[in-house]
Amino acid sequence: MKLAAICCTYKRPNELATAIECFLRQDYPADLRELIVLDDAGQYENQEGDGWRIVSLPFRFRTLGEKRNASAGLVSPNIDAYCVWDDDDVYLPWHMTAAAAVLAEADYTIPTVIYNDKRNRVQRKSNQYLFHGAWSFRREAFERVGGYPFIQSGQDQGLLRRFKAAKLRRADPIQYDPRPSYVYRWFTAHSTHISAMGANGYERLGQAPAQRIEKVKPRWDADWLRLANAELKEAEDEPTTV
């Protein structure tokens, strides 16, 4: 199964560098994955790296739903499934492998457990239908439901409603690998989630000037593997109650 990580970015060069580094560290076969970054701030030179590509446009999409659909349309023609790859969150090396394993028998995935970034540690958090950055879905399923609705806030839940209405099959990557692979960052990155900015967050972000970046240099801004392993060890060391 060939996977495409689709990343919508906007005026977050530091976070984007981390997101690309997360892709480079994936243990899924390199010839079966790619990363498409869509920027509509005109902030970057169009550039390519080892399996990743930045497409930078000088105009802004009207809604985030339209932008996500456009990013999905930029992938290679032989892609089988998409992994959402938000620019301000973190993806651990086994993320794509776990997604591909459960997508073999399902149409879309939502993990029941994720990590929450606490600055100097990560903490497990249960999940049901949130944390869209951790989702993945088959290309056929995505196209069947017509992609994301053309709305701003809530386009992720709009896509989920379409999946449910089409009676598509959901899977949990935690069933394949019990280690959470997605780290959600809420006020711990050097940016703010649009969902935390109120009804006009998308428009307000557009008012800030964009720093011109010629080249993005992938890097991690923390030792995310060490933090994940420390949490796993702490969970293993907890006494079992009967």
Coordinates of C-alpha atoms in Angstrom, one line a residue:
M1 CA 0.0 0.0 0.0
K2 CA 1.4 3.4 -1.0
L3 CA 0.7 6.2 1.4
A4 CA 0.7 10.0 1.0
A5 CA 1.1 12.3 4.0
I6 CA -0.8 15.5 3.2
C7 CA 0.2 18.6 5.1
C8 CA -1.5 21.9 4.9
T9 CA 0.8 24.7 6.3
Y10 CA 0.5 28.4 6.8
K11 CA 3.1 30.7 8.3
R12 CA 4.6 28.0 10.5
P13 CA 8.2 27.4 9.2
N14 CA 9.6 26.0 12.5
E15 CA 6.7 23.6 12.9
L16 CA 6.9 22.6 9.3
A17 CA 10.6 21.6 9.7
T18 CA 9.5 19.3 12.5
A19 CA 6.7 17.8 10.5
I20 CA 9.0 17.0 7.6
E21 CA 11.5 15.5 9.9
C22 CA 8.7 13.3 11.3
F23 CA 8.1 12.0 7.8
L24 CA 11.8 11.3 7.2
R25 CA 12.0 9.2 10.3
Q26 CA 9.0 6.9 9.4
D27 CA 9.9 3.2 9.3
Y28 CA 7.4 2.5 6.5
P29 CA 9.3 1.7 3.3
A30 CA 10.6 4.8 1.6
D31 CA 9.4 3.7 -1.8
L32 CA 5.8 3.4 -0.5
R33 CA 5.4 6.8 1.0
E34 CA 5.5 10.5 0.1
L35 CA 4.8 13.8 1.8
I36 CA 2.9 16.7 0.0
V37 CA 3.1 20.1 1.8
L38 CA 0.7 22.7 0.5
D39 CA 1.4 26.3 1.6
D40 CA -0.9 29.2 0.5
A41 CA 1.1 32.0 2.1
G42 CA 3.6 32.1 -0.8
Q43 CA 6.2 31.7 1.9
Y44 CA 8.6 29.1 0.4
E45 CA 10.4 28.3 -2.7
N46 CA 8.9 25.2 -4.3
Q47 CA 11.3 22.5 -3.2
E48 CA 11.7 18.7 -2.9
G49 CA 13.6 16.4 -0.6
D50 CA 13.8 12.7 0.1
G51 CA 10.2 11.7 -0.7
W52 CA 8.7 15.1 0.2
R53 CA 7.7 18.2 -1.8
I54 CA 6.5 21.7 -0.9
V55 CA 4.0 23.4 -3.2
S56 CA 3.9 27.1 -2.2
L57 CA 1.1 29.3 -3.7
P58 CA 0.8 33.1 -3.6
F59 CA -2.9 33.1 -2.9
R60 CA -5.0 31.8 0.0
F61 CA -7.7 29.2 -0.2
R62 CA -11.1 30.4 0.9
T63 CA -11.6 27.6 3.5
L64 CA -9.4 24.9 5.1
G65 CA -11.7 22.3 3.6
E66 CA -10.8 23.4 0.1
K67 CA -7.2 23.5 1.0
R68 CA -7.2 20.0 2.4
N69 CA -8.9 18.7 -0.8
A70 CA -6.3 20.5 -2.9
S71 CA -3.5 18.9 -1.0
A72 CA -5.0 15.5 -1.6
G73 CA -5.2 16.3 -5.3
L74 CA -1.4 16.9 -5.5
V75 CA -0.3 13.3 -4.6
S76 CA 1.1 10.8 -7.1
P77 CA -1.5 8.9 -9.2
N78 CA -0.7 5.5 -7.6
I79 CA -1.3 6.5 -4.0
D80 CA -3.7 4.1 -2.2
A81 CA -4.3 6.1 1.0
Y82 CA -3.8 9.4 2.8
C83 CA -2.4 10.2 6.2
V84 CA -3.3 13.6 7.6
W85 CA -0.1 15.3 8.6
D86 CA -0.8 18.5 10.5
D87 CA 2.1 21.0 10.5
D88 CA 2.0 21.7 14.2
D89 CA 1.8 18.2 15.6
V90 CA 4.3 15.3 15.8
Y91 CA 4.3 11.9 14.2
L92 CA 6.4 9.1 15.7
P93 CA 8.3 6.7 13.4
W94 CA 5.7 3.9 13.4
H95 CA 2.7 6.1 12.6
M96 CA 2.5 5.2 8.9
T97 CA 3.2 1.5 9.4
A98 CA 0.4 1.2 11.9
A99 CA -2.0 3.1 9.6
A100 CA -1.2 0.9 6.6
A101 CA -1.7 -2.3 8.6
V102 CA -5.2 -1.5 9.6
L103 CA -6.2 0.2 6.4
A104 CA -5.7 -3.2 4.7
E105 CA -9.1 -4.1 6.2
A106 CA -10.8 -0.7 6.7
D107 CA -11.6 2.5 4.9
Y108 CA -10.4 5.0 7.5
T109 CA -8.6 5.1 10.9
I110 CA -9.0 7.1 14.1
P111 CA -6.8 6.0 17.0
T112 CA -8.4 5.5 20.4
V113 CA -5.2 6.6 22.2
I114 CA -2.9 9.6 21.4
Y115 CA -0.2 11.5 23.2
N116 CA -0.7 15.0 24.5
D117 CA 2.4 17.2 24.6
K118 CA 3.1 18.5 28.1
R119 CA 6.3 20.4 27.1
N120 CA 8.8 18.2 28.9
R121 CA 6.8 14.9 28.7
V122 CA 4.0 13.3 26.8
Q123 CA 0.8 11.9 28.3
R124 CA -1.6 9.3 27.0
K125 CA -5.0 10.6 26.2
S126 CA -8.1 8.5 25.1
N127 CA -9.9 9.5 22.0
Q128 CA -13.1 8.8 20.1
Y129 CA -13.7 11.0 17.2
L130 CA -11.3 14.0 17.6
F131 CA -7.6 14.7 16.8
H132 CA -8.0 14.9 13.1
G133 CA -4.3 15.1 12.6
A134 CA -4.0 11.4 13.5
W135 CA -6.5 10.2 11.0
S136 CA -5.9 8.3 7.7
F137 CA -8.2 7.0 5.0
R138 CA -8.2 5.2 1.7
R139 CA -8.1 7.3 -1.4
E140 CA -11.1 5.4 -2.8
A141 CA -13.2 6.2 0.4
F142 CA -12.2 9.8 0.3
E143 CA -13.2 10.3 -3.3
R144 CA -16.4 8.3 -2.8
V145 CA -17.7 10.8 -0.2
G146 CA -16.5 13.9 -2.1
G147 CA -13.7 14.8 0.2
Y148 CA -13.9 17.6 2.8
P149 CA -16.9 20.0 2.9
F150 CA -16.0 23.5 1.9
I151 CA -16.1 24.9 5.4
Q152 CA -13.7 26.4 7.8
S153 CA -13.9 25.2 11.4
G154 CA -15.4 21.7 11.5
Q155 CA -14.3 20.4 8.1
D156 CA -12.8 17.3 9.9
Q157 CA -16.1 16.4 11.5
G158 CA -17.8 17.1 8.3
L159 CA -15.6 14.5 6.6
L160 CA -16.4 12.1 9.4
R161 CA -20.1 12.6 8.9
R162 CA -19.7 11.8 5.3
F163 CA -17.7 8.6 6.1
K164 CA -20.5 7.5 8.5
A165 CA -23.3 8.3 6.1
A166 CA -21.5 6.1 3.5
K167 CA -21.2 3.3 6.1
L168 CA -17.5 3.1 5.7
R169 CA -15.4 0.9 7.9
R170 CA -13.4 2.4 10.7
A171 CA -10.3 0.9 12.2
D172 CA -8.0 1.7 15.2
P173 CA -4.2 1.6 14.6
I174 CA -3.7 0.9 18.3
Q175 CA -5.1 -2.6 17.5
Y176 CA -2.0 -3.2 15.4
D177 CA 0.6 -1.3 17.5
P178 CA -0.3 -0.4 21.1
R179 CA 2.2 2.5 21.1
P180 CA 0.5 5.8 20.4
S181 CA 2.1 7.4 17.3
Y182 CA 0.6 10.9 17.3
V183 CA 1.6 13.8 19.6
Y184 CA -1.0 16.6 19.8
R185 CA 0.5 20.0 20.6
W186 CA -1.9 22.5 22.2
F187 CA -0.1 25.8 23.0
T188 CA 3.2 24.0 23.2
A189 CA 4.4 24.7 19.7
H190 CA 5.4 28.2 18.6
S191 CA 1.9 28.7 17.1
T192 CA -1.8 28.6 17.9
H193 CA -4.3 26.1 16.6
I194 CA -7.0 27.8 14.5
S195 CA -9.6 26.1 16.7
A196 CA -8.3 28.1 19.7
M197 CA -8.6 31.5 17.9
G198 CA -12.4 31.8 17.7
A199 CA -14.7 32.2 14.8
N200 CA -12.4 34.5 12.8
G201 CA -9.1 32.6 13.5
Y202 CA -8.5 31.7 9.8
E203 CA -8.9 35.4 8.7
R204 CA -6.8 36.7 11.6
L205 CA -3.9 34.4 10.7
G206 CA -4.0 35.8 7.2
Q207 CA -3.3 39.3 8.5
A208 CA 0.2 38.4 9.9
P209 CA 3.1 39.0 7.6
A210 CA 4.8 35.9 6.1
Q211 CA 8.5 35.5 6.5
R212 CA 10.1 34.4 3.3
I213 CA 11.9 31.1 3.6
E214 CA 14.1 29.9 0.8
K215 CA 14.9 26.5 2.1
V216 CA 13.2 24.4 4.9
K217 CA 15.7 22.4 6.9
P218 CA 14.0 19.4 8.5
R219 CA 14.7 18.9 12.2
W220 CA 13.1 17.8 15.4
D221 CA 12.7 20.5 18.1
A222 CA 12.7 17.9 20.9
D223 CA 13.8 14.3 21.5
W224 CA 10.3 12.9 20.8
L225 CA 11.4 9.3 20.9
R226 CA 13.0 9.7 24.3
L227 CA 9.8 11.3 25.6
A228 CA 7.6 8.5 24.1
N229 CA 9.8 5.8 25.5
A230 CA 9.8 7.4 28.9
E231 CA 6.1 7.4 29.0
L232 CA 5.9 3.8 27.8
K233 CA 8.3 2.7 30.5
E234 CA 6.4 4.6 33.2
A235 CA 3.2 2.8 32.0
E236 CA 4.9 -0.6 32.2
D237 CA 6.2 0.2 35.7
E238 CA 2.8 1.1 37.1
P239 CA 1.5 -1.6 39.5
T240 CA -1.4 -3.7 38.3
T241 CA -4.5 -3.5 40.4
V242 CA -6.8 -6.5 40.8

